[in-house]
XYZ file of C-alpha atoms in Angstrom:
741
model
C -46.785 41.081 22.400
C -43.781 40.471 24.427
C -40.987 43.293 24.736
C -37.686 41.735 25.557
C -34.072 41.583 24.532
C -33.525 38.847 22.025
C -29.873 37.935 21.548
C -29.000 37.327 17.916
C -32.214 38.724 16.524
C -32.041 40.005 13.070
C -34.339 42.906 14.029
C -32.031 44.526 16.550
C -31.103 44.225 20.211
C -34.487 45.250 21.507
C -37.635 44.429 19.536
C -41.367 43.869 20.080
C -41.800 40.078 19.444
C -45.116 38.324 19.005
C -45.679 34.963 20.699
C -43.484 31.990 19.771
C -46.487 30.247 18.106
C -47.476 33.334 16.135
C -43.904 33.484 14.666
C -44.007 29.817 14.012
C -47.109 30.066 12.013
C -45.613 32.756 9.814
C -42.425 30.699 9.368
C -44.406 27.488 8.408
C -46.135 29.460 5.537
C -42.810 29.994 3.919
C -40.900 27.600 1.612
C -37.758 27.494 3.756
C -36.431 27.892 7.356
C -34.012 30.825 7.458
C -31.666 30.438 10.463
C -31.993 33.988 11.609
C -35.714 33.786 12.005
C -35.513 30.291 13.495
C -33.074 31.639 16.136
C -35.514 34.390 16.894
C -38.106 31.849 17.351
C -35.849 29.892 19.676
C -35.269 32.772 21.980
C -39.149 33.104 22.475
C -39.502 29.625 23.685
C -39.788 28.644 27.303
C -36.569 27.208 28.850
C -35.831 24.847 31.600
C -32.886 25.128 33.922
C -29.616 23.626 32.747
C -29.128 20.099 33.840
C -27.168 19.329 36.910
C -24.503 17.492 34.989
C -23.542 20.725 33.159
C -20.803 23.147 34.315
C -22.590 26.347 33.538
C -23.861 29.022 35.853
C -26.612 29.824 33.448
C -28.279 28.502 30.375
C -31.166 26.384 29.733
C -32.860 24.107 27.250
C -36.216 23.611 25.378
C -37.254 19.993 24.899
C -39.956 18.485 22.525
C -40.909 14.997 21.397
C -40.942 11.651 23.175
C -39.251 10.799 26.451
C -38.482 7.708 28.437
C -37.770 7.780 32.164
C -37.495 4.686 34.174
C -39.679 2.622 31.795
C -42.267 5.418 31.694
C -43.025 6.511 28.057
C -44.639 9.722 27.148
C -44.543 12.898 25.249
C -43.295 16.265 26.610
C -46.040 18.816 27.351
C -44.506 21.150 24.801
C -45.992 18.831 22.061
C -49.340 20.188 23.092
C -48.408 23.806 24.135
C -46.068 24.688 21.114
C -47.045 22.486 18.144
C -46.257 25.027 15.491
C -42.965 25.880 16.965
C -42.053 22.213 17.116
C -43.000 21.809 13.558
C -40.564 24.553 12.487
C -37.631 22.761 14.095
C -38.596 19.348 12.935
C -38.791 20.703 9.387
C -35.431 22.345 9.800
C -33.860 18.942 10.910
C -35.446 17.163 7.963
C -34.049 19.671 5.567
C -30.468 19.633 6.973
C -30.296 15.831 7.923
C -32.256 14.210 5.134
C -33.273 10.542 5.823
C -32.261 10.719 9.502
C -34.388 9.318 12.396
C -35.193 11.578 15.432
C -37.916 11.176 17.918
C -37.193 14.249 20.082
C -35.119 17.414 19.823
C -33.679 19.815 22.345
C -32.477 23.367 21.929
C -29.565 24.260 24.178
C -28.857 27.852 25.179
C -25.233 28.297 26.316
C -25.053 24.820 27.892
C -21.578 23.380 28.700
C -21.603 19.559 28.880
C -19.179 17.458 30.954
C -17.428 14.400 29.828
C -19.931 11.537 29.448
C -21.080 8.724 27.278
C -24.740 8.121 26.575
C -24.526 4.330 26.938
C -28.366 3.925 26.890
C -29.021 6.055 23.860
C -30.743 4.559 20.842
C -28.691 3.192 18.038
C -29.202 6.388 15.974
C -26.792 9.442 15.678
C -27.645 12.605 17.328
C -28.144 15.561 14.956
C -26.259 18.872 15.786
C -27.172 22.071 14.180
C -25.915 25.531 15.352
C -28.594 28.132 15.398
C -26.426 31.046 16.446
C -23.039 32.322 15.466
C -20.315 31.757 18.003
C -16.592 31.055 18.047
C -15.279 27.643 19.525
C -17.894 25.477 21.074
C -16.792 22.344 19.275
C -17.799 18.971 20.543
C -14.909 16.685 21.524
C -15.602 13.046 20.552
C -13.701 9.953 21.369
C -12.022 8.710 18.196
C -9.143 6.127 18.016
C -6.280 7.780 16.116
C -7.560 11.268 16.785
C -5.154 14.185 17.354
C -6.929 15.899 20.279
C -6.446 14.400 23.762
C -8.892 14.786 26.570
C -8.998 13.222 30.022
C -11.781 10.704 30.404
C -12.162 9.089 33.886
C -8.513 9.864 34.659
C -6.942 8.591 31.323
C -5.898 10.528 28.296
C -7.863 9.391 25.227
C -7.585 10.287 21.583
C -10.448 12.074 19.879
C -11.347 14.728 17.458
C -13.315 18.064 17.418
C -16.560 18.376 15.709
C -16.962 22.052 14.515
C -20.706 22.497 15.108
C -20.403 26.299 14.380
C -19.194 25.633 10.891
C -21.574 22.993 9.639
C -24.174 20.494 10.753
C -22.609 17.546 12.667
C -23.462 13.985 13.701
C -22.228 12.587 17.075
C -22.173 9.013 18.094
C -22.674 9.306 21.728
C -24.000 5.668 22.264
C -20.465 4.205 22.198
C -18.223 7.232 22.470
C -17.368 9.770 25.272
C -17.835 13.327 24.456
C -18.086 16.905 25.861
C -18.321 20.459 24.866
C -15.487 22.744 24.316
C -15.624 26.370 25.581
C -16.787 29.144 23.331
C -17.415 32.802 23.116
C -20.668 34.415 22.108
C -24.191 32.987 22.498
C -24.152 29.227 21.792
C -27.621 27.953 20.650
C -27.508 24.497 19.297
C -30.438 22.315 18.020
C -29.963 18.678 18.777
C -32.302 15.948 17.339
C -32.063 12.485 19.030
C -34.040 9.309 19.321
C -35.634 7.330 22.203
C -37.381 4.001 22.270
C -41.027 4.485 21.114
C -42.369 0.921 21.552
C -44.266 1.772 24.755
C -45.949 4.918 23.304
C -49.714 4.512 22.466
C -50.736 4.724 18.908
C -52.307 8.275 19.282
C -49.058 9.447 20.757
C -47.041 8.135 17.679
C -49.482 9.737 15.366
C -49.058 13.073 17.157
C -45.272 12.735 16.813
C -45.671 12.032 13.100
C -47.935 14.972 12.734
C -45.434 17.172 14.470
C -42.848 16.216 11.766
C -40.655 13.687 13.791
C -39.076 10.903 11.692
C -39.744 7.473 13.207
C -38.812 3.941 12.381
C -41.411 1.961 14.180
C -44.940 2.904 13.590
C -48.365 1.423 14.389
C -50.584 -0.172 12.077
C -53.851 1.624 11.718
C -55.955 1.132 14.805
C -53.737 -1.894 15.536
C -50.641 -2.486 17.598
C -47.091 -1.389 17.358
C -44.658 -3.190 15.191
C -43.084 -6.127 17.004
C -40.162 -4.806 19.114
C -37.765 -7.433 17.819
C -38.709 -7.094 14.109
C -35.960 -5.895 11.872
C -36.951 -2.955 9.834
C -35.670 -2.095 6.398
C -32.266 -0.400 6.239
C -32.234 3.297 5.878
C -30.774 5.187 2.900
C -27.300 6.797 3.081
C -27.303 9.293 5.770
C -24.472 10.843 7.949
C -21.558 9.205 9.502
C -20.146 10.001 12.983
C -18.504 13.365 13.213
C -18.956 14.253 9.494
C -20.804 17.144 7.857
C -24.091 16.201 6.332
C -22.601 16.314 2.861
C -20.196 13.527 3.621
C -22.228 11.175 5.722
C -23.685 7.655 5.592
C -25.184 5.017 7.819
C -27.978 4.628 10.310
C -29.433 1.697 12.155
C -32.286 0.213 14.219
C -34.234 1.386 17.166
C -32.829 0.465 20.704
C -33.656 1.748 24.130
C -32.291 5.255 24.644
C -32.132 8.152 26.896
C -30.119 11.043 25.192
C -28.916 14.263 26.802
C -26.756 16.982 25.607
C -25.224 17.244 28.966
C -26.530 14.716 31.349
C -23.583 12.673 32.694
C -24.240 9.050 32.377
C -27.726 9.621 31.454
C -29.815 8.249 34.260
C -32.938 10.008 32.691
C -33.941 10.945 29.299
C -32.572 14.364 29.007
C -31.432 14.837 25.311
C -27.831 15.075 24.487
C -25.401 15.895 21.794
C -24.878 12.202 21.047
C -26.653 9.083 20.305
C -26.693 6.009 18.233
C -24.434 3.832 16.192
C -23.746 3.163 12.481
C -25.572 0.253 11.196
C -26.548 -0.935 7.723
C -26.550 1.579 4.819
C -28.677 1.512 1.698
C -29.190 3.659 -1.313
C -32.692 4.833 -1.692
C -35.536 5.879 0.697
C -38.331 4.239 -1.378
C -40.080 0.940 -0.668
C -38.268 -0.962 -3.399
C -35.374 -1.976 -1.234
C -34.234 -5.436 -0.391
C -35.018 -6.044 3.248
C -34.797 -8.959 5.722
C -37.550 -10.223 7.829
C -36.410 -10.642 11.405
C -37.221 -13.602 13.662
C -40.809 -14.169 14.250
C -42.005 -12.773 10.988
C -45.248 -14.519 9.921
C -44.700 -17.253 7.501
C -40.990 -16.791 7.232
C -38.175 -18.639 8.802
C -35.716 -16.575 11.040
C -33.303 -14.619 8.776
C -35.093 -15.416 5.523
C -34.887 -12.608 3.000
C -37.865 -11.273 1.493
C -38.051 -8.694 -1.219
C -40.438 -5.772 -1.824
C -40.959 -4.752 -5.577
C -44.039 -2.675 -5.002
C -45.747 -4.530 -2.175
C -46.817 -6.701 -5.070
C -44.468 -9.483 -4.414
C -44.187 -9.292 -0.684
C -46.569 -8.028 2.001
C -43.884 -7.847 4.704
C -41.363 -5.312 3.377
C -43.110 -2.095 4.597
C -46.042 -1.820 6.961
C -48.495 0.771 5.596
C -47.847 3.346 8.380
C -44.092 3.029 7.973
C -44.217 4.101 4.327
C -42.956 7.576 3.537
C -41.367 8.473 6.930
C -38.047 9.155 5.065
C -39.686 11.032 2.270
C -39.051 14.741 1.678
C -41.873 17.315 1.764
C -42.104 17.297 -1.951
C -42.538 13.569 -1.994
C -45.153 13.665 0.688
C -47.226 16.177 -1.129
C -46.784 14.904 -4.590
C -49.843 14.204 -6.627
C -52.048 12.546 -4.039
C -54.160 15.592 -3.247
C -54.773 16.095 -7.065
C -55.996 12.558 -7.226
C -58.105 12.712 -4.204
C -59.907 15.903 -5.334
C -60.449 14.090 -8.708
C -62.074 11.078 -6.976
C -64.199 13.144 -4.661
C -65.462 15.246 -7.648
C -66.280 12.170 -9.743
C -67.730 9.980 -7.031
C -69.732 11.877 -4.507
C -70.372 8.683 -2.521
C -67.376 6.233 -2.932
C -69.169 3.712 -0.734
C -72.135 3.255 -3.026
C -72.386 -0.015 -4.897
C -72.804 0.961 -8.395
C -72.687 -2.449 -10.137
C -70.239 -1.114 -12.485
C -69.300 -2.999 -15.660
C -66.892 -0.229 -16.959
C -64.715 2.347 -15.260
C -66.797 5.245 -13.745
C -64.056 7.701 -14.692
C -64.840 9.543 -17.963
C -61.859 9.456 -20.483
C -62.094 13.182 -20.877
C -61.916 13.718 -17.204
C -59.038 11.400 -17.001
C -57.127 13.442 -19.654
C -57.764 16.490 -17.568
C -56.516 14.655 -14.490
C -53.431 13.696 -16.443
C -52.748 17.290 -17.381
C -53.154 18.392 -13.645
C -50.491 15.855 -12.700
C -48.209 16.843 -15.571
C -48.268 20.508 -14.143
C -46.463 19.108 -11.047
C -43.572 17.724 -13.115
C -40.415 19.424 -14.466
C -41.471 18.951 -18.088
C -45.164 18.915 -18.437
C -45.211 18.849 -22.315
C -43.053 15.706 -22.395
C -45.087 14.113 -19.633
C -48.131 14.204 -21.870
C -46.459 12.467 -24.829
C -47.310 8.737 -25.018
C -44.700 6.791 -26.790
C -45.874 4.834 -29.911
C -47.015 1.354 -29.185
C -47.015 1.742 -25.429
C -50.157 1.479 -23.213
C -48.554 3.596 -20.415
C -47.721 7.249 -20.277
C -44.086 6.454 -19.624
C -42.735 10.015 -19.564
C -45.208 11.110 -16.995
C -44.443 8.037 -14.895
C -40.734 8.581 -15.327
C -40.725 12.236 -14.155
C -42.991 11.547 -11.158
C -40.839 8.491 -10.133
C -37.605 10.628 -10.343
C -39.226 13.085 -7.859
C -40.186 10.169 -5.635
C -36.630 8.803 -5.642
C -37.442 5.411 -7.299
C -34.226 3.360 -7.945
C -35.313 1.969 -11.384
C -37.025 4.990 -13.023
C -34.276 5.340 -15.532
C -35.268 2.165 -17.322
C -38.460 3.838 -18.468
C -36.976 6.432 -20.929
C -33.229 6.529 -20.737
C -31.129 5.036 -23.496
C -31.735 2.869 -26.557
C -32.778 -0.099 -24.382
C -35.608 1.343 -22.307
C -39.455 0.736 -22.153
C -39.932 3.810 -24.538
C -37.533 2.492 -27.140
C -37.918 -1.151 -26.524
C -36.140 -3.644 -24.154
C -33.743 -6.460 -25.271
C -34.634 -10.029 -25.080
C -31.322 -10.831 -23.321
C -30.028 -13.562 -25.741
C -27.052 -11.560 -27.097
C -25.994 -10.170 -23.691
C -27.298 -10.888 -20.279
C -29.852 -8.467 -18.974
C -27.998 -6.357 -16.362
C -28.781 -6.552 -12.718
C -31.211 -4.253 -10.817
C -29.999 -5.001 -7.181
C -32.337 -2.401 -5.564
C -35.451 -4.174 -6.828
C -34.533 -7.802 -7.396
C -32.422 -10.293 -5.673
C -29.644 -12.015 -7.531
C -30.546 -15.123 -9.516
C -28.374 -18.077 -8.459
C -29.998 -21.034 -10.273
C -30.635 -21.354 -13.983
C -32.973 -23.869 -15.278
C -31.684 -26.356 -17.907
C -33.957 -26.286 -20.901
C -34.499 -29.042 -23.579
C -31.662 -29.103 -26.147
C -32.985 -29.770 -29.601
C -31.329 -29.537 -33.163
C -31.395 -25.968 -34.467
C -34.411 -25.288 -36.699
C -35.001 -21.629 -37.691
C -38.398 -22.237 -39.238
C -40.490 -24.552 -37.058
C -43.879 -26.221 -38.018
C -46.899 -25.373 -35.669
C -48.157 -27.930 -33.261
C -51.454 -29.760 -33.912
C -53.377 -27.553 -31.445
C -52.403 -24.454 -33.493
C -53.140 -26.119 -36.747
C -56.628 -26.987 -35.558
C -57.133 -23.335 -34.410
C -55.418 -21.683 -37.315
C -58.379 -19.494 -38.187
C -58.666 -18.358 -34.676
C -55.006 -17.619 -34.406
C -55.301 -15.649 -37.625
C -58.059 -13.604 -36.200
C -56.248 -13.022 -33.026
C -53.125 -11.873 -34.985
C -55.182 -9.432 -36.977
C -56.545 -8.013 -33.848
C -53.072 -7.628 -32.319
C -52.141 -5.858 -35.635
C -54.738 -3.283 -35.044
C -53.324 -2.747 -31.519
C -49.890 -2.365 -32.787
C -48.594 -5.596 -31.314
C -47.693 -7.438 -34.324
C -47.380 -6.904 -38.092
C -47.411 -9.331 -41.090
C -44.473 -9.566 -43.532
C -42.604 -12.159 -45.642
C -39.405 -13.838 -45.269
C -37.769 -11.757 -48.119
C -38.902 -8.399 -46.460
C -37.348 -9.576 -43.141
C -34.095 -10.497 -44.768
C -33.928 -7.297 -46.623
C -34.508 -5.166 -43.514
C -32.516 -7.245 -40.875
C -30.057 -9.288 -42.962
C -29.866 -13.083 -43.465
C -29.931 -15.517 -40.688
C -31.944 -13.128 -38.291
C -35.401 -14.726 -38.730
C -36.566 -17.300 -36.176
C -40.010 -18.707 -36.957
C -41.117 -20.452 -33.734
C -43.536 -23.276 -33.462
C -47.001 -22.156 -32.309
C -49.372 -23.909 -29.926
C -52.941 -22.910 -28.805
C -54.845 -23.428 -25.567
C -58.696 -22.803 -25.515
C -60.190 -20.301 -23.083
C -63.443 -20.654 -21.326
C -64.658 -17.848 -23.479
C -64.144 -19.883 -26.599
C -61.020 -17.932 -27.746
C -57.555 -19.397 -27.886
C -54.296 -18.256 -26.175
C -51.320 -18.419 -28.618
C -48.280 -20.104 -27.260
C -44.931 -19.082 -28.763
C -42.344 -21.915 -28.228
C -39.139 -20.118 -27.950
C -37.269 -23.189 -26.689
C -37.464 -26.046 -29.216
C -35.987 -25.711 -32.590
C -35.313 -21.978 -32.604
C -33.331 -22.375 -29.234
C -33.962 -18.723 -28.235
C -34.765 -19.280 -24.580
C -31.636 -21.344 -23.949
C -29.574 -18.173 -24.919
C -31.472 -15.779 -22.765
C -29.883 -14.773 -19.466
C -31.817 -12.880 -16.812
C -29.463 -12.070 -13.799
C -32.275 -10.855 -11.549
C -34.368 -13.534 -9.610
C -37.989 -13.192 -10.507
C -40.199 -13.965 -7.517
C -43.985 -14.182 -7.127
C -45.980 -14.198 -3.946
C -47.103 -17.427 -2.368
C -49.092 -18.643 0.657
C -46.927 -17.011 3.132
C -47.401 -13.615 1.567
C -51.138 -14.171 1.412
C -51.111 -15.130 5.137
C -49.116 -11.996 5.921
C -51.569 -9.877 3.885
C -54.439 -11.298 5.933
C -52.768 -10.843 9.217
C -52.040 -7.277 8.625
C -55.539 -6.699 7.702
C -56.697 -8.429 10.911
C -54.372 -6.206 12.994
C -56.141 -3.067 11.967
C -59.231 -4.280 13.906
C -61.309 -3.023 10.956
C -63.605 -4.563 8.420
C -61.226 -4.637 5.374
C -62.222 -4.394 1.747
C -60.494 -6.399 -0.970
C -60.681 -6.390 -4.664
C -58.998 -8.296 -7.493
C -57.916 -6.918 -10.980
C -56.960 -9.005 -13.981
C -54.714 -7.287 -16.420
C -55.381 -8.616 -19.809
C -52.366 -9.702 -21.945
C -49.961 -8.486 -19.322
C -46.815 -9.834 -20.998
C -47.694 -7.927 -24.264
C -47.548 -4.606 -22.600
C -43.720 -4.356 -22.906
C -42.218 -3.096 -26.146
C -39.371 -5.150 -27.548
C -36.358 -3.336 -29.255
C -36.752 -3.373 -33.028
C -33.492 -5.333 -33.624
C -35.068 -8.382 -31.827
C -38.293 -8.297 -33.598
C -37.369 -10.957 -36.302
C -36.661 -13.347 -33.443
C -40.279 -13.194 -32.422
C -41.679 -14.586 -35.754
C -44.423 -17.217 -36.106
C -47.206 -18.230 -38.505
C -50.878 -18.816 -37.965
C -50.619 -21.909 -40.049
C -47.641 -23.954 -41.152
C -48.574 -23.745 -44.740
C -49.065 -19.883 -44.675
C -46.444 -17.763 -46.408
C -47.229 -14.854 -44.187
C -44.897 -14.202 -41.336
C -46.158 -12.576 -38.124
C -43.666 -10.471 -36.317
C -44.149 -9.775 -32.495
C -43.311 -6.244 -31.504
C -43.911 -6.729 -27.761
C -43.345 -9.344 -25.033
C -44.614 -12.796 -26.001
C -45.874 -15.526 -23.859
C -43.401 -18.409 -24.221
C -40.211 -16.113 -24.211
C -38.096 -16.526 -21.155
C -37.683 -12.696 -20.546
C -41.259 -11.676 -21.082
C -42.270 -12.295 -17.491
C -39.249 -10.509 -16.086
C -39.820 -7.414 -18.142
C -43.480 -7.281 -17.295
C -42.804 -7.609 -13.519
C -40.094 -4.776 -13.903
C -42.625 -2.546 -15.763
C -45.589 -3.034 -13.486
C -43.336 -2.936 -10.239
C -42.593 0.604 -11.356
C -46.339 1.413 -11.876
C -47.222 -0.376 -8.645
C -44.442 1.540 -6.676
C -45.622 4.844 -8.116
C -49.255 4.202 -6.839
C -47.996 2.963 -3.472
C -45.767 6.053 -3.049
C -48.751 8.308 -3.684
C -50.774 6.461 -0.929
C -47.962 6.359 1.553
C -49.466 5.667 5.054
C -53.086 5.361 3.764
C -53.683 1.630 4.767
C -53.500 -0.313 1.600
C -51.747 -3.643 0.622
C -51.140 -4.713 -3.001
C -49.949 -8.028 -4.175
C -49.414 -9.082 -7.765
C -49.160 -12.555 -9.165
C -48.105 -12.170 -12.681
C -51.211 -10.498 -14.089
C -53.640 -10.653 -11.046
C -53.591 -7.553 -8.839
C -55.012 -7.956 -5.440
C -55.798 -4.737 -3.407
C -56.935 -4.489 0.163
C -57.770 -1.274 2.115
C -58.952 -0.653 5.670
C -59.797 2.289 7.814
C -62.306 5.023 7.782
C -61.237 6.189 4.230
C -60.908 2.719 2.838
C -63.400 3.217 -0.082
C -62.083 6.527 -1.113
C -58.548 5.170 -0.990
C -59.567 2.309 -3.145
C -60.861 4.616 -5.857
C -57.748 6.820 -5.564
C -55.698 3.751 -6.226
C -57.899 2.647 -9.179
C -57.706 6.168 -10.568
C -54.033 6.263 -10.258
C -53.568 3.072 -12.183
C -56.022 4.418 -14.963
C -54.169 7.693 -15.313
C -51.029 6.353 -16.368
C -52.474 3.949 -18.765
C -54.111 4.324 -22.322
C -57.462 2.828 -21.911
C -57.524 2.142 -25.636
C -54.653 -0.194 -25.376
C -55.317 -2.111 -22.121
C -58.115 -3.922 -20.722
C -58.548 -4.378 -17.032
C -61.271 -6.615 -15.656
C -62.317 -5.903 -12.066
C -63.078 -9.365 -10.667
C -65.411 -10.048 -7.605
C -67.176 -12.876 -5.923
C -70.910 -13.428 -5.915
C -72.783 -15.562 -3.545
C -76.500 -16.580 -3.147
C -77.829 -15.534 0.046
C -80.080 -18.103 1.864
C -83.781 -17.336 1.783
C -84.206 -17.094 5.589
C -81.132 -14.644 5.795
C -82.658 -12.595 2.992
C -86.199 -12.428 4.611
C -84.537 -11.614 7.984
C -82.701 -8.593 6.446
C -85.883 -7.483 4.676
C -87.696 -7.534 7.989
C -84.845 -5.592 9.760
C -84.827 -3.013 6.940
C -88.470 -2.386 7.275
C -88.390 -2.109 10.986
C -85.386 0.348 10.951
C -87.107 2.408 8.165
C -90.245 2.761 10.343
C -88.312 3.704 13.386
C -88.898 0.491 15.388
C -85.516 0.436 16.774
C -86.376 1.302 20.286
C -86.626 -1.354 22.948
C -89.622 -0.856 25.460
C -88.537 -0.331 29.065
C -89.208 -3.446 31.183
C -92.402 -3.304 33.155
C -92.500 -3.928 36.836
C -93.373 -7.379 37.576
C -96.925 -7.365 39.062
C -97.394 -8.906 42.685
C -98.550 -12.600 42.695
C -102.196 -13.140 43.383
C -104.321 -16.196 44.348
C -106.173 -17.497 41.454
C -108.006 -20.454 43.153
C -108.935 -21.712 46.584
C -111.002 -24.758 47.473
C -112.261 -26.439 50.566
C -109.666 -28.625 51.928
C -112.107 -30.998 53.539
C -114.001 -31.981 50.451
C -116.663 -33.753 52.564
C -119.647 -35.343 50.935
C -122.752 -33.210 51.092
C -120.861 -29.922 51.501
C -120.833 -27.334 48.661
C -118.426 -24.440 48.097
C -120.680 -21.476 47.555
C -117.871 -18.854 47.640
C -116.631 -19.743 43.998
C -117.698 -16.333 42.597
C -115.529 -14.501 45.211
C -112.309 -15.845 43.620
C -112.557 -13.428 40.729
C -113.158 -10.571 43.286
C -110.192 -11.582 45.320
C -112.304 -11.921 48.514
C -111.204 -14.853 50.537
C -112.084 -13.767 54.024
C -115.029 -16.094 54.326
C -113.068 -19.140 53.432
C -112.262 -21.351 56.498
């Protein structure tokens, strides 16, 4: 223990203090970071001398995080000597400055900075938080139109005072001059700032992330850093220059920096009470945001916009190790541990090839897992209620997505037009925009214009398959997707003129079944009235190339799997008022009217609503996995997954378990597809031989023997004269040649 005077300590002027790391461990075990305890911890930390640019006779600073000096990148030694203490202060910065980037921080003890501008700072604001109580000590910042004048290089300039003692503040030191005002009392200020991390090694970046720093550029798993000129997704609303955290907005992109709280013109990387500039703002910290791929992005022209719905429609939006860097502690810990424990318990060896034809997860065990997940939510009882006619546990999904900050979670349960109650077709009023998920639709396709006919005859393909259509309709009735009725019953319930009986077509499947085709265009004219204002996009070759390239960057053997979602469009419930518009017949001559209650293949808005619903499910799974390397891409009803890294197989099963736990297995079929290839006979035999050799321990190569000296094997008489005989032939074997001439 250390006995010393601790200014500002809540335990008195003189106290017996444990080491800084012991105090930090105790603080980290709590649910919050009280400032008095954090201040006590700060006084226990080692301090460097005040920078020469300051005007103080005393004072010092504690630095942690990344540094950049003259092109040399690295981490400060405190990252190894005081990891628990650093985690306390990074946690405090994340709590007080949510969604802000900082690669380093400094704690300044009674340091007075001179007038300077950190012209080489990163384009991110520095985060100022007072740890002690003091009077005065504001930070003057250059501000056109400000009421406070200060001399800057011999010229009076307008500015304003940032009251650090009153509330957390943000200072833009990248473009603006600033300095510290005099104060009374002990002035201890925590300053978060950013430096360029593009030159750091992957293990150094991982160490920063483990310590709690918030980065923008992160490495791909066992790969290289993101391209220095790549544009990253805009950050959510944060804090503006010189405003308290409750009134702030804006952040930006990483640039070269060298911050310092009192370092003159910043020739080196000493942190400062200033950095950054305001750049683009956005509304949510989740990977559902519209982004722009910068120049050089694979498969995209410079400046081409790409969209990330759940990494299903774009593999470029967020690299795997970028995900979750702006998440809160609750978001980072939400549900993944429960899913991992479940998978480990159910699959002791996730690498084992089980040749599975059905899911390995027992339905009863999935119910138990669903209950464990519900316990993490605000209303566990409601979370375990599955809406009638819905294959997904929408209340569970909604509450979880709200905790994760999803921008479109409300559409699941809120209002009369939701996935719980049923969504509108969009023929009476345009379906409203969802700008945080979809881009704006600018082109509307012109459909065939035909005479209005509310009761259409089926096409010949349907008439020839009427028995199979009837069988399919009966099957859908049992699943709650359709119900039979009559024209009189529809008119009595919905009123006259509401019934639209569309022409049916049928397409044969390889299995011998038929796929019903509901023609919502000709005759009934329903599709021509539907207006979807969001642009629906699906992945193409460029997204597939990007997905492959990201997998190659990991330097790992990746594992991929494809999942086919049966009857994807019919997983969306349509609002009851629109049911009579989705009527059809199995046969033209039949008097039975079949009413669709769900999305129907052939209706213009069906694909949009399915993409929006599965986008929510996909984002939920993606947010649970966060930085675990996985890429997911969906083309309508085909889900493609790719994992890499040492935990790729267990991560794959966690993903599949997450998809299973939010759906009702009785109402949805998911076929896991794979590729089978016949191995050449010689390759098969070679592998069998290698297996046998390895099993018997024959995997050691004998050491090479010393090459023996050469010896003479034969010698003959060179004369070869007639009448002469070589009688020494027997001596050749005995290596005796001395009698040869």
